[in-house]
Amino acid sequence: PPSPEPPLRGPSGGPTGNQPPVLELKVTPRSGTGPAPLDVNFNMCPTPDPDGDKILFFFDYGDGATAQGPPCRQQNTYKKGRYSANMCVWDQRPEHALQCVAFSVDAQ
């Protein structure tokens, strides 16, 4: 399995023309805001890969916890505070085409 921190090679692809997955993130609650403890669901299941490659998912919740998968859907419970979660998808080709998106969480 890949390491939890994939090598960053940029979304333009490598010498074989590998295209990155197109990250689609759905978050519930949508605002990422609510009373602590706050359960936040991160769903990257709709993410396609233009080359049809198998996709791997990495969840950095911003509070020190991480997860990877499949599965493409994860949940994290936040204590009171503000966090910047970082969700990434990459494929298994040697170039590891990568896409990431940050999402703010405010557990009040």
PDB file of N, CA and C in Angstrom:
ATOM      1  N   PRO A   1       0.833  -1.201   0.000  1.00  0.00           N
ATOM      2  CA  PRO A   1       0.000   0.000   0.000  1.00  0.00           C
ATOM      3  C   PRO A   1       0.866   1.248   0.000  1.00  0.00           C
ATOM      4  N   PRO A   2       0.314   2.378  -0.481  1.00  0.00           N
ATOM      5  CA  PRO A   2       1.102   3.606  -0.537  1.00  0.00           C
ATOM      6  C   PRO A   2       1.342   4.155   0.855  1.00  0.00           C
ATOM      7  N   SER A   3       2.356   4.992   0.968  1.00  0.00           N
ATOM      8  CA  SER A   3       2.602   5.656   2.238  1.00  0.00           C
ATOM      9  C   SER A   3       1.517   6.693   2.448  1.00  0.00           C
ATOM     10  N   PRO A   4       1.254   7.118   3.700  1.00  0.00           N
ATOM     11  CA  PRO A   4       0.194   8.086   3.940  1.00  0.00           C
ATOM     12  C   PRO A   4       0.456   9.442   3.308  1.00  0.00           C
ATOM     13  N   GLU A   5       1.680   9.731   2.948  1.00  0.00           N
ATOM     14  CA  GLU A   5       1.983  11.000   2.308  1.00  0.00           C
ATOM     15  C   GLU A   5       2.557  10.729   0.921  1.00  0.00           C
ATOM     16  N   PRO A   6       1.684  10.789  -0.115  1.00  0.00           N
ATOM     17  CA  PRO A   6       2.152  10.484  -1.461  1.00  0.00           C
ATOM     18  C   PRO A   6       3.135  11.544  -1.946  1.00  0.00           C
ATOM     19  N   PRO A   7       4.052  11.160  -2.829  1.00  0.00           N
ATOM     20  CA  PRO A   7       4.965  12.160  -3.373  1.00  0.00           C
ATOM     21  C   PRO A   7       4.191  13.190  -4.185  1.00  0.00           C
ATOM     22  N   LEU A   8       4.519  14.450  -3.995  1.00  0.00           N
ATOM     23  CA  LEU A   8       3.830  15.519  -4.718  1.00  0.00           C
ATOM     24  C   LEU A   8       4.517  15.747  -6.049  1.00  0.00           C
ATOM     25  N   ARG A   9       3.862  15.388  -7.123  1.00  0.00           N
ATOM     26  CA  ARG A   9       4.463  15.518  -8.446  1.00  0.00           C
ATOM     27  C   ARG A   9       3.684  16.469  -9.333  1.00  0.00           C
ATOM     28  N   GLY A  10       2.621  17.061  -8.790  1.00  0.00           N
ATOM     29  CA  GLY A  10       1.864  18.035  -9.569  1.00  0.00           C
ATOM     30  C   GLY A  10       0.772  17.400 -10.402  1.00  0.00           C
ATOM     31  N   PRO A  11      -0.288  18.151 -10.673  1.00  0.00           N
ATOM     32  CA  PRO A  11      -1.435  17.611 -11.383  1.00  0.00           C
ATOM     33  C   PRO A  11      -1.270  17.498 -12.886  1.00  0.00           C
ATOM     34  N   SER A  12      -0.164  17.939 -13.448  1.00  0.00           N
ATOM     35  CA  SER A  12      -0.022  17.923 -14.905  1.00  0.00           C
ATOM     36  C   SER A  12       0.333  16.546 -15.453  1.00  0.00           C
ATOM     37  N   GLY A  13       0.686  15.617 -14.579  1.00  0.00           N
ATOM     38  CA  GLY A  13       1.011  14.271 -15.042  1.00  0.00           C
ATOM     39  C   GLY A  13       2.475  14.123 -15.370  1.00  0.00           C
ATOM     40  N   GLY A  14       2.891  12.891 -15.525  1.00  0.00           N
ATOM     41  CA  GLY A  14       4.293  12.599 -15.791  1.00  0.00           C
ATOM     42  C   GLY A  14       4.536  12.315 -17.250  1.00  0.00           C
ATOM     43  N   PRO A  15       5.639  11.627 -17.544  1.00  0.00           N
ATOM     44  CA  PRO A  15       6.021  11.393 -18.933  1.00  0.00           C
ATOM     45  C   PRO A  15       5.029  10.540 -19.712  1.00  0.00           C
ATOM     46  N   THR A  16       4.180   9.768 -19.027  1.00  0.00           N
ATOM     47  CA  THR A  16       3.206   8.946 -19.747  1.00  0.00           C
ATOM     48  C   THR A  16       1.902   9.688 -20.002  1.00  0.00           C
ATOM     49  N   GLY A  17       1.827  10.967 -19.585  1.00  0.00           N
ATOM     50  CA  GLY A  17       0.613  11.743 -19.803  1.00  0.00           C
ATOM     51  C   GLY A  17      -0.481  11.432 -18.803  1.00  0.00           C
ATOM     52  N   ASN A  18      -0.134  10.826 -17.691  1.00  0.00           N
ATOM     53  CA  ASN A  18      -1.109  10.480 -16.672  1.00  0.00           C
ATOM     54  C   ASN A  18      -1.859  11.719 -16.192  1.00  0.00           C
ATOM     55  N   GLN A  19      -3.181  11.660 -16.203  1.00  0.00           N
ATOM     56  CA  GLN A  19      -4.009  12.767 -15.743  1.00  0.00           C
ATOM     57  C   GLN A  19      -4.438  12.518 -14.304  1.00  0.00           C
ATOM     58  N   PRO A  20      -4.530  13.577 -13.489  1.00  0.00           N
ATOM     59  CA  PRO A  20      -4.923  13.402 -12.092  1.00  0.00           C
ATOM     60  C   PRO A  20      -6.408  13.106 -11.963  1.00  0.00           C
ATOM     61  N   PRO A  21      -6.795  12.447 -10.882  1.00  0.00           N
ATOM     62  CA  PRO A  21      -8.223  12.311 -10.598  1.00  0.00           C
ATOM     63  C   PRO A  21      -8.833  13.704 -10.424  1.00  0.00           C
ATOM     64  N   VAL A  22     -10.128  13.823 -10.688  1.00  0.00           N
ATOM     65  CA  VAL A  22     -10.834  15.089 -10.544  1.00  0.00           C
ATOM     66  C   VAL A  22     -11.566  15.035  -9.203  1.00  0.00           C
ATOM     67  N   LEU A  23     -10.957  15.614  -8.174  1.00  0.00           N
ATOM     68  CA  LEU A  23     -11.468  15.493  -6.815  1.00  0.00           C
ATOM     69  C   LEU A  23     -12.835  16.148  -6.662  1.00  0.00           C
ATOM     70  N   GLU A  24     -13.786  15.356  -6.189  1.00  0.00           N
ATOM     71  CA  GLU A  24     -15.118  15.856  -5.851  1.00  0.00           C
ATOM     72  C   GLU A  24     -15.349  15.516  -4.390  1.00  0.00           C
ATOM     73  N   LEU A  25     -15.548  16.546  -3.572  1.00  0.00           N
ATOM     74  CA  LEU A  25     -15.702  16.369  -2.137  1.00  0.00           C
ATOM     75  C   LEU A  25     -17.082  16.840  -1.699  1.00  0.00           C
ATOM     76  N   LYS A  26     -17.784  15.974  -0.969  1.00  0.00           N
ATOM     77  CA  LYS A  26     -19.055  16.338  -0.345  1.00  0.00           C
ATOM     78  C   LYS A  26     -18.844  16.249   1.161  1.00  0.00           C
ATOM     79  N   VAL A  27     -19.243  17.309   1.863  1.00  0.00           N
ATOM     80  CA  VAL A  27     -19.041  17.374   3.305  1.00  0.00           C
ATOM     81  C   VAL A  27     -20.389  17.575   3.993  1.00  0.00           C
ATOM     82  N   THR A  28     -20.607  16.832   5.082  1.00  0.00           N
ATOM     83  CA  THR A  28     -21.818  16.979   5.890  1.00  0.00           C
ATOM     84  C   THR A  28     -21.393  17.166   7.336  1.00  0.00           C
ATOM     85  N   PRO A  29     -21.799  18.217   8.050  1.00  0.00           N
ATOM     86  CA  PRO A  29     -22.646  19.296   7.545  1.00  0.00           C
ATOM     87  C   PRO A  29     -21.909  20.147   6.526  1.00  0.00           C
ATOM     88  N   ARG A  30     -22.648  20.691   5.581  1.00  0.00           N
ATOM     89  CA  ARG A  30     -22.059  21.426   4.455  1.00  0.00           C
ATOM     90  C   ARG A  30     -21.152  22.563   4.882  1.00  0.00           C
ATOM     91  N   SER A  31     -21.528  23.267   5.934  1.00  0.00           N
ATOM     92  CA  SER A  31     -20.744  24.418   6.362  1.00  0.00           C
ATOM     93  C   SER A  31     -19.496  24.006   7.140  1.00  0.00           C
ATOM     94  N   GLY A  32     -19.468  22.760   7.635  1.00  0.00           N
ATOM     95  CA  GLY A  32     -18.350  22.333   8.471  1.00  0.00           C
ATOM     96  C   GLY A  32     -18.339  23.046   9.799  1.00  0.00           C
ATOM     97  N   THR A  33     -19.496  23.588  10.195  1.00  0.00           N
ATOM     98  CA  THR A  33     -19.613  24.354  11.433  1.00  0.00           C
ATOM     99  C   THR A  33     -20.735  23.779  12.286  1.00  0.00           C
ATOM    100  N   GLY A  34     -20.499  23.741  13.598  1.00  0.00           N
ATOM    101  CA  GLY A  34     -21.533  23.269  14.510  1.00  0.00           C
ATOM    102  C   GLY A  34     -20.975  23.140  15.905  1.00  0.00           C
ATOM    103  N   PRO A  35     -21.844  22.754  16.846  1.00  0.00           N
ATOM    104  CA  PRO A  35     -21.398  22.621  18.224  1.00  0.00           C
ATOM    105  C   PRO A  35     -20.477  21.412  18.404  1.00  0.00           C
ATOM    106  N   ALA A  36     -19.455  21.597  19.259  1.00  0.00           N
ATOM    107  CA  ALA A  36     -18.532  20.497  19.568  1.00  0.00           C
ATOM    108  C   ALA A  36     -19.185  19.578  20.608  1.00  0.00           C
ATOM    109  N   PRO A  37     -18.942  18.268  20.558  1.00  0.00           N
ATOM    110  CA  PRO A  37     -18.161  17.577  19.528  1.00  0.00           C
ATOM    111  C   PRO A  37     -18.928  17.548  18.207  1.00  0.00           C
ATOM    112  N   LEU A  38     -18.210  17.834  17.132  1.00  0.00           N
ATOM    113  CA  LEU A  38     -18.814  17.961  15.803  1.00  0.00           C
ATOM    114  C   LEU A  38     -18.409  16.784  14.924  1.00  0.00           C
ATOM    115  N   ASP A  39     -19.401  15.996  14.502  1.00  0.00           N
ATOM    116  CA  ASP A  39     -19.142  14.900  13.563  1.00  0.00           C
ATOM    117  C   ASP A  39     -19.215  15.448  12.146  1.00  0.00           C
ATOM    118  N   VAL A  40     -18.133  15.268  11.388  1.00  0.00           N
ATOM    119  CA  VAL A  40     -18.082  15.732  10.003  1.00  0.00           C
ATOM    120  C   VAL A  40     -17.820  14.522   9.105  1.00  0.00           C
ATOM    121  N   ASN A  41     -18.655  14.373   8.090  1.00  0.00           N
ATOM    122  CA  ASN A  41     -18.512  13.294   7.117  1.00  0.00           C
ATOM    123  C   ASN A  41     -17.881  13.845   5.849  1.00  0.00           C
ATOM    124  N   PHE A  42     -16.811  13.191   5.395  1.00  0.00           N
ATOM    125  CA  PHE A  42     -16.107  13.568   4.172  1.00  0.00           C
ATOM    126  C   PHE A  42     -16.338  12.459   3.147  1.00  0.00           C
ATOM    127  N   ASN A  43     -16.888  12.824   1.986  1.00  0.00           N
ATOM    128  CA  ASN A  43     -17.223  11.847   0.952  1.00  0.00           C
ATOM    129  C   ASN A  43     -16.540  12.237  -0.355  1.00  0.00           C
ATOM    130  N   MET A  44     -15.577  11.417  -0.796  1.00  0.00           N
ATOM    131  CA  MET A  44     -14.910  11.651  -2.073  1.00  0.00           C
ATOM    132  C   MET A  44     -15.298  10.577  -3.101  1.00  0.00           C
ATOM    133  N   CYS A  45     -16.385   9.836  -2.828  1.00  0.00           N
ATOM    134  CA  CYS A  45     -16.795   8.741  -3.716  1.00  0.00           C
ATOM    135  C   CYS A  45     -17.121   9.177  -5.142  1.00  0.00           C
ATOM    136  N   PRO A  46     -17.669  10.393  -5.379  1.00  0.00           N
ATOM    137  CA  PRO A  46     -17.970  10.775  -6.762  1.00  0.00           C
ATOM    138  C   PRO A  46     -16.733  11.090  -7.607  1.00  0.00           C
ATOM    139  N   THR A  47     -15.519  11.051  -7.031  1.00  0.00           N
ATOM    140  CA  THR A  47     -14.294  11.437  -7.733  1.00  0.00           C
ATOM    141  C   THR A  47     -13.988  10.488  -8.894  1.00  0.00           C
ATOM    142  N   PRO A  48     -13.914  11.012 -10.140  1.00  0.00           N
ATOM    143  CA  PRO A  48     -13.511  10.177 -11.268  1.00  0.00           C
ATOM    144  C   PRO A  48     -12.020  10.349 -11.597  1.00  0.00           C
ATOM    145  N   ASP A  49     -11.473   9.385 -12.299  1.00  0.00           N
ATOM    146  CA  ASP A  49     -10.122   9.511 -12.848  1.00  0.00           C
ATOM    147  C   ASP A  49     -10.245   9.470 -14.366  1.00  0.00           C
ATOM    148  N   PRO A  50      -9.762  10.515 -15.080  1.00  0.00           N
ATOM    149  CA  PRO A  50      -9.916  10.572 -16.539  1.00  0.00           C
ATOM    150  C   PRO A  50      -9.285   9.390 -17.273  1.00  0.00           C
ATOM    151  N   ASP A  51      -8.259   8.773 -16.664  1.00  0.00           N
ATOM    152  CA  ASP A  51      -7.582   7.637 -17.294  1.00  0.00           C
ATOM    153  C   ASP A  51      -8.184   6.298 -16.880  1.00  0.00           C
ATOM    154  N   GLY A  52      -9.159   6.330 -15.968  1.00  0.00           N
ATOM    155  CA  GLY A  52      -9.764   5.091 -15.493  1.00  0.00           C
ATOM    156  C   GLY A  52      -8.899   4.338 -14.491  1.00  0.00           C
ATOM    157  N   ASP A  53      -7.894   5.020 -13.911  1.00  0.00           N
ATOM    158  CA  ASP A  53      -7.020   4.378 -12.936  1.00  0.00           C
ATOM    159  C   ASP A  53      -7.731   4.183 -11.606  1.00  0.00           C
ATOM    160  N   LYS A  54      -7.285   3.200 -10.835  1.00  0.00           N
ATOM    161  CA  LYS A  54      -7.785   2.993  -9.482  1.00  0.00           C
ATOM    162  C   LYS A  54      -7.347   4.183  -8.633  1.00  0.00           C
ATOM    163  N   ILE A  55      -8.267   4.706  -7.816  1.00  0.00           N
ATOM    164  CA  ILE A  55      -8.007   5.905  -7.022  1.00  0.00           C
ATOM    165  C   ILE A  55      -7.788   5.536  -5.560  1.00  0.00           C
ATOM    166  N   LEU A  56      -6.827   6.216  -4.940  1.00  0.00           N
ATOM    167  CA  LEU A  56      -6.580   6.097  -3.509  1.00  0.00           C
ATOM    168  C   LEU A  56      -6.955   7.421  -2.850  1.00  0.00           C
ATOM    169  N   PHE A  57      -7.412   7.355  -1.612  1.00  0.00           N
ATOM    170  CA  PHE A  57      -7.920   8.526  -0.901  1.00  0.00           C
ATOM    171  C   PHE A  57      -7.103   8.757   0.356  1.00  0.00           C
ATOM    172  N   PHE A  58      -6.819  10.025   0.661  1.00  0.00           N
ATOM    173  CA  PHE A  58      -6.102  10.375   1.882  1.00  0.00           C
ATOM    174  C   PHE A  58      -6.848  11.506   2.577  1.00  0.00           C
ATOM    175  N   PHE A  59      -7.154  11.299   3.842  1.00  0.00           N
ATOM    176  CA  PHE A  59      -7.903  12.249   4.652  1.00  0.00           C
ATOM    177  C   PHE A  59      -6.985  12.749   5.768  1.00  0.00           C
ATOM    178  N   ASP A  60      -6.683  14.049   5.767  1.00  0.00           N
ATOM    179  CA  ASP A  60      -5.960  14.682   6.865  1.00  0.00           C
ATOM    180  C   ASP A  60      -6.962  15.628   7.512  1.00  0.00           C
ATOM    181  N   TYR A  61      -7.442  15.258   8.687  1.00  0.00           N
ATOM    182  CA  TYR A  61      -8.543  15.994   9.310  1.00  0.00           C
ATOM    183  C   TYR A  61      -8.126  17.328   9.917  1.00  0.00           C
ATOM    184  N   GLY A  62      -6.833  17.593  10.002  1.00  0.00           N
ATOM    185  CA  GLY A  62      -6.367  18.869  10.526  1.00  0.00           C
ATOM    186  C   GLY A  62      -6.254  18.910  12.032  1.00  0.00           C
ATOM    187  N   ASP A  63      -6.651  17.813  12.690  1.00  0.00           N
ATOM    188  CA  ASP A  63      -6.572  17.754  14.152  1.00  0.00           C
ATOM    189  C   ASP A  63      -5.557  16.711  14.614  1.00  0.00           C
ATOM    190  N   GLY A  64      -4.702  16.271  13.683  1.00  0.00           N
ATOM    191  CA  GLY A  64      -3.701  15.259  13.997  1.00  0.00           C
ATOM    192  C   GLY A  64      -4.104  13.859  13.561  1.00  0.00           C
ATOM    193  N   ALA A  65      -5.375  13.657  13.243  1.00  0.00           N
ATOM    194  CA  ALA A  65      -5.855  12.352  12.795  1.00  0.00           C
ATOM    195  C   ALA A  65      -5.849  12.289  11.269  1.00  0.00           C
ATOM    196  N   THR A  66      -5.556  11.107  10.734  1.00  0.00           N
ATOM    197  CA  THR A  66      -5.580  10.879   9.292  1.00  0.00           C
ATOM    198  C   THR A  66      -6.220   9.527   9.010  1.00  0.00           C
ATOM    199  N   ALA A  67      -6.595   9.324   7.770  1.00  0.00           N
ATOM    200  CA  ALA A  67      -7.103   8.030   7.307  1.00  0.00           C
ATOM    201  C   ALA A  67      -6.794   7.937   5.827  1.00  0.00           C
ATOM    202  N   GLN A  68      -6.746   6.715   5.310  1.00  0.00           N
ATOM    203  CA  GLN A  68      -6.592   6.530   3.874  1.00  0.00           C
ATOM    204  C   GLN A  68      -7.422   5.345   3.439  1.00  0.00           C
ATOM    205  N   GLY A  69      -7.715   5.290   2.169  1.00  0.00           N
ATOM    206  CA  GLY A  69      -8.543   4.188   1.689  1.00  0.00           C
ATOM    207  C   GLY A  69      -8.506   4.073   0.196  1.00  0.00           C
ATOM    208  N   PRO A  70      -9.210   3.081  -0.381  1.00  0.00           N
ATOM    209  CA  PRO A  70     -10.602   2.972  -0.019  1.00  0.00           C
ATOM    210  C   PRO A  70     -10.754   2.527   1.440  1.00  0.00           C
ATOM    211  N   PRO A  71     -11.882   2.890   2.078  1.00  0.00           N
ATOM    212  CA  PRO A  71     -13.082   3.503   1.512  1.00  0.00           C
ATOM    213  C   PRO A  71     -12.896   4.987   1.180  1.00  0.00           C
ATOM    214  N   CYS A  72     -13.811   5.479   0.362  1.00  0.00           N
ATOM    215  CA  CYS A  72     -13.756   6.869  -0.093  1.00  0.00           C
ATOM    216  C   CYS A  72     -14.584   7.788   0.792  1.00  0.00           C
ATOM    217  N   ARG A  73     -15.192   7.233   1.828  1.00  0.00           N
ATOM    218  CA  ARG A  73     -16.049   7.997   2.727  1.00  0.00           C
ATOM    219  C   ARG A  73     -15.544   7.784   4.151  1.00  0.00           C
ATOM    220  N   GLN A  74     -15.293   8.889   4.874  1.00  0.00           N
ATOM    221  CA  GLN A  74     -14.784   8.804   6.245  1.00  0.00           C
ATOM    222  C   GLN A  74     -15.498   9.833   7.118  1.00  0.00           C
ATOM    223  N   GLN A  75     -15.462   9.600   8.429  1.00  0.00           N
ATOM    224  CA  GLN A  75     -16.037  10.544   9.389  1.00  0.00           C
ATOM    225  C   GLN A  75     -15.002  10.857  10.454  1.00  0.00           C
ATOM    226  N   ASN A  76     -15.008  12.105  10.933  1.00  0.00           N
ATOM    227  CA  ASN A  76     -14.131  12.506  12.020  1.00  0.00           C
ATOM    228  C   ASN A  76     -14.939  13.327  13.013  1.00  0.00           C
ATOM    229  N   THR A  77     -14.644  13.158  14.300  1.00  0.00           N
ATOM    230  CA  THR A  77     -15.296  13.926  15.348  1.00  0.00           C
ATOM    231  C   THR A  77     -14.304  14.958  15.868  1.00  0.00           C
ATOM    232  N   TYR A  78     -14.711  16.229  15.823  1.00  0.00           N
ATOM    233  CA  TYR A  78     -13.847  17.336  16.206  1.00  0.00           C
ATOM    234  C   TYR A  78     -14.196  17.855  17.593  1.00  0.00           C
ATOM    235  N   LYS A  79     -13.152  18.105  18.395  1.00  0.00           N
ATOM    236  CA  LYS A  79     -13.302  18.817  19.656  1.00  0.00           C
ATOM    237  C   LYS A  79     -13.425  20.303  19.320  1.00  0.00           C
ATOM    238  N   LYS A  80     -13.717  21.105  20.323  1.00  0.00           N
ATOM    239  CA  LYS A  80     -13.869  22.547  20.111  1.00  0.00           C
ATOM    240  C   LYS A  80     -12.598  23.130  19.504  1.00  0.00           C
ATOM    241  N   GLY A  81     -12.755  23.919  18.439  1.00  0.00           N
ATOM    242  CA  GLY A  81     -11.623  24.554  17.788  1.00  0.00           C
ATOM    243  C   GLY A  81     -11.864  24.747  16.305  1.00  0.00           C
ATOM    244  N   ARG A  82     -10.904  25.373  15.650  1.00  0.00           N
ATOM    245  CA  ARG A  82     -10.954  25.582  14.194  1.00  0.00           C
ATOM    246  C   ARG A  82      -9.859  24.744  13.560  1.00  0.00           C
ATOM    247  N   TYR A  83     -10.199  24.099  12.454  1.00  0.00           N
ATOM    248  CA  TYR A  83      -9.295  23.166  11.809  1.00  0.00           C
ATOM    249  C   TYR A  83      -9.302  23.383  10.298  1.00  0.00           C
ATOM    250  N   SER A  84      -8.214  23.018   9.664  1.00  0.00           N
ATOM    251  CA  SER A  84      -8.151  23.015   8.206  1.00  0.00           C
ATOM    252  C   SER A  84      -7.883  21.576   7.772  1.00  0.00           C
ATOM    253  N   ALA A  85      -8.928  20.934   7.277  1.00  0.00           N
ATOM    254  CA  ALA A  85      -8.820  19.553   6.804  1.00  0.00           C
ATOM    255  C   ALA A  85      -8.293  19.573   5.369  1.00  0.00           C
ATOM    256  N   ASN A  86      -7.523  18.561   5.003  1.00  0.00           N
ATOM    257  CA  ASN A  86      -6.960  18.468   3.661  1.00  0.00           C
ATOM    258  C   ASN A  86      -7.290  17.089   3.098  1.00  0.00           C
ATOM    259  N   MET A  87      -8.055  17.064   2.026  1.00  0.00           N
ATOM    260  CA  MET A  87      -8.467  15.815   1.395  1.00  0.00           C
ATOM    261  C   MET A  87      -7.729  15.660   0.075  1.00  0.00           C
ATOM    262  N   CYS A  88      -7.139  14.483  -0.165  1.00  0.00           N
ATOM    263  CA  CYS A  88      -6.363  14.241  -1.387  1.00  0.00           C
ATOM    264  C   CYS A  88      -6.789  12.946  -2.052  1.00  0.00           C
ATOM    265  N   VAL A  89      -6.679  12.927  -3.371  1.00  0.00           N
ATOM    266  CA  VAL A  89      -6.868  11.699  -4.152  1.00  0.00           C
ATOM    267  C   VAL A  89      -5.688  11.564  -5.097  1.00  0.00           C
ATOM    268  N   TRP A  90      -5.262  10.333  -5.321  1.00  0.00           N
ATOM    269  CA  TRP A  90      -4.200  10.093  -6.296  1.00  0.00           C
ATOM    270  C   TRP A  90      -4.378   8.723  -6.892  1.00  0.00           C
ATOM    271  N   ASP A  91      -3.775   8.530  -8.053  1.00  0.00           N
ATOM    272  CA  ASP A  91      -3.890   7.231  -8.710  1.00  0.00           C
ATOM    273  C   ASP A  91      -2.621   6.430  -8.475  1.00  0.00           C
ATOM    274  N   GLN A  92      -2.623   5.186  -8.934  1.00  0.00           N
ATOM    275  CA  GLN A  92      -1.521   4.276  -8.630  1.00  0.00           C
ATOM    276  C   GLN A  92      -0.461   4.193  -9.727  1.00  0.00           C
ATOM    277  N   ARG A  93      -0.510   5.062 -10.707  1.00  0.00           N
ATOM    278  CA  ARG A  93       0.548   5.052 -11.713  1.00  0.00           C
ATOM    279  C   ARG A  93       1.842   5.552 -11.096  1.00  0.00           C
ATOM    280  N   PRO A  94       2.979   5.278 -11.715  1.00  0.00           N
ATOM    281  CA  PRO A  94       4.252   5.731 -11.139  1.00  0.00           C
ATOM    282  C   PRO A  94       4.328   7.237 -10.906  1.00  0.00           C
ATOM    283  N   GLU A  95       3.568   8.037 -11.675  1.00  0.00           N
ATOM    284  CA  GLU A  95       3.638   9.483 -11.491  1.00  0.00           C
ATOM    285  C   GLU A  95       2.783   9.964 -10.322  1.00  0.00           C
ATOM    286  N   HIS A  96       1.924   9.115  -9.792  1.00  0.00           N
ATOM    287  CA  HIS A  96       1.044   9.479  -8.681  1.00  0.00           C
ATOM    288  C   HIS A  96       0.360  10.819  -8.905  1.00  0.00           C
ATOM    289  N   ALA A  97      -0.366  10.983 -10.015  1.00  0.00           N
ATOM    290  CA  ALA A  97      -1.081  12.230 -10.273  1.00  0.00           C
ATOM    291  C   ALA A  97      -1.993  12.522  -9.087  1.00  0.00           C
ATOM    292  N   LEU A  98      -1.902  13.726  -8.561  1.00  0.00           N
ATOM    293  CA  LEU A  98      -2.480  14.068  -7.274  1.00  0.00           C
ATOM    294  C   LEU A  98      -3.347  15.310  -7.349  1.00  0.00           C
ATOM    295  N   GLN A  99      -4.462  15.317  -6.609  1.00  0.00           N
ATOM    296  CA  GLN A  99      -5.301  16.503  -6.441  1.00  0.00           C
ATOM    297  C   GLN A  99      -5.672  16.600  -4.971  1.00  0.00           C
ATOM    298  N   CYS A 100      -5.619  17.807  -4.390  1.00  0.00           N
ATOM    299  CA  CYS A 100      -5.987  18.017  -2.989  1.00  0.00           C
ATOM    300  C   CYS A 100      -6.915  19.217  -2.877  1.00  0.00           C
ATOM    301  N   VAL A 101      -7.705  19.232  -1.806  1.00  0.00           N
ATOM    302  CA  VAL A 101      -8.556  20.374  -1.510  1.00  0.00           C
ATOM    303  C   VAL A 101      -8.604  20.548   0.008  1.00  0.00           C
ATOM    304  N   ALA A 102      -8.560  21.802   0.459  1.00  0.00           N
ATOM    305  CA  ALA A 102      -8.655  22.118   1.875  1.00  0.00           C
ATOM    306  C   ALA A 102     -10.093  22.467   2.223  1.00  0.00           C
ATOM    307  N   PHE A 103     -10.502  22.140   3.452  1.00  0.00           N
ATOM    308  CA  PHE A 103     -11.845  22.436   3.907  1.00  0.00           C
ATOM    309  C   PHE A 103     -11.773  22.881   5.364  1.00  0.00           C
ATOM    310  N   SER A 104     -12.384  24.008   5.683  1.00  0.00           N
ATOM    311  CA  SER A 104     -12.355  24.544   7.047  1.00  0.00           C
ATOM    312  C   SER A 104     -13.439  23.912   7.906  1.00  0.00           C
ATOM    313  N   VAL A 105     -13.075  23.587   9.150  1.00  0.00           N
ATOM    314  CA  VAL A 105     -14.019  23.043  10.118  1.00  0.00           C
ATOM    315  C   VAL A 105     -13.969  23.936  11.353  1.00  0.00           C
ATOM    316  N   ASP A 106     -15.159  24.318  11.846  1.00  0.00           N
ATOM    317  CA  ASP A 106     -15.244  25.163  13.034  1.00  0.00           C
ATOM    318  C   ASP A 106     -16.175  24.487  14.027  1.00  0.00           C
ATOM    319  N   ALA A 107     -15.574  23.796  15.007  1.00  0.00           N
ATOM    320  CA  ALA A 107     -16.344  23.148  16.066  1.00  0.00           C
ATOM    321  C   ALA A 107     -16.475  24.136  17.212  1.00  0.00           C
ATOM    322  N   GLN A 108     -17.675  24.593  17.469  1.00  0.00           N
ATOM    323  CA  GLN A 108     -17.894  25.674  18.444  1.00  0.00           C
ATOM    324  C   GLN A 108     -18.238  25.164  19.822  1.00  0.00           C
TER     325      GLN A 108
END
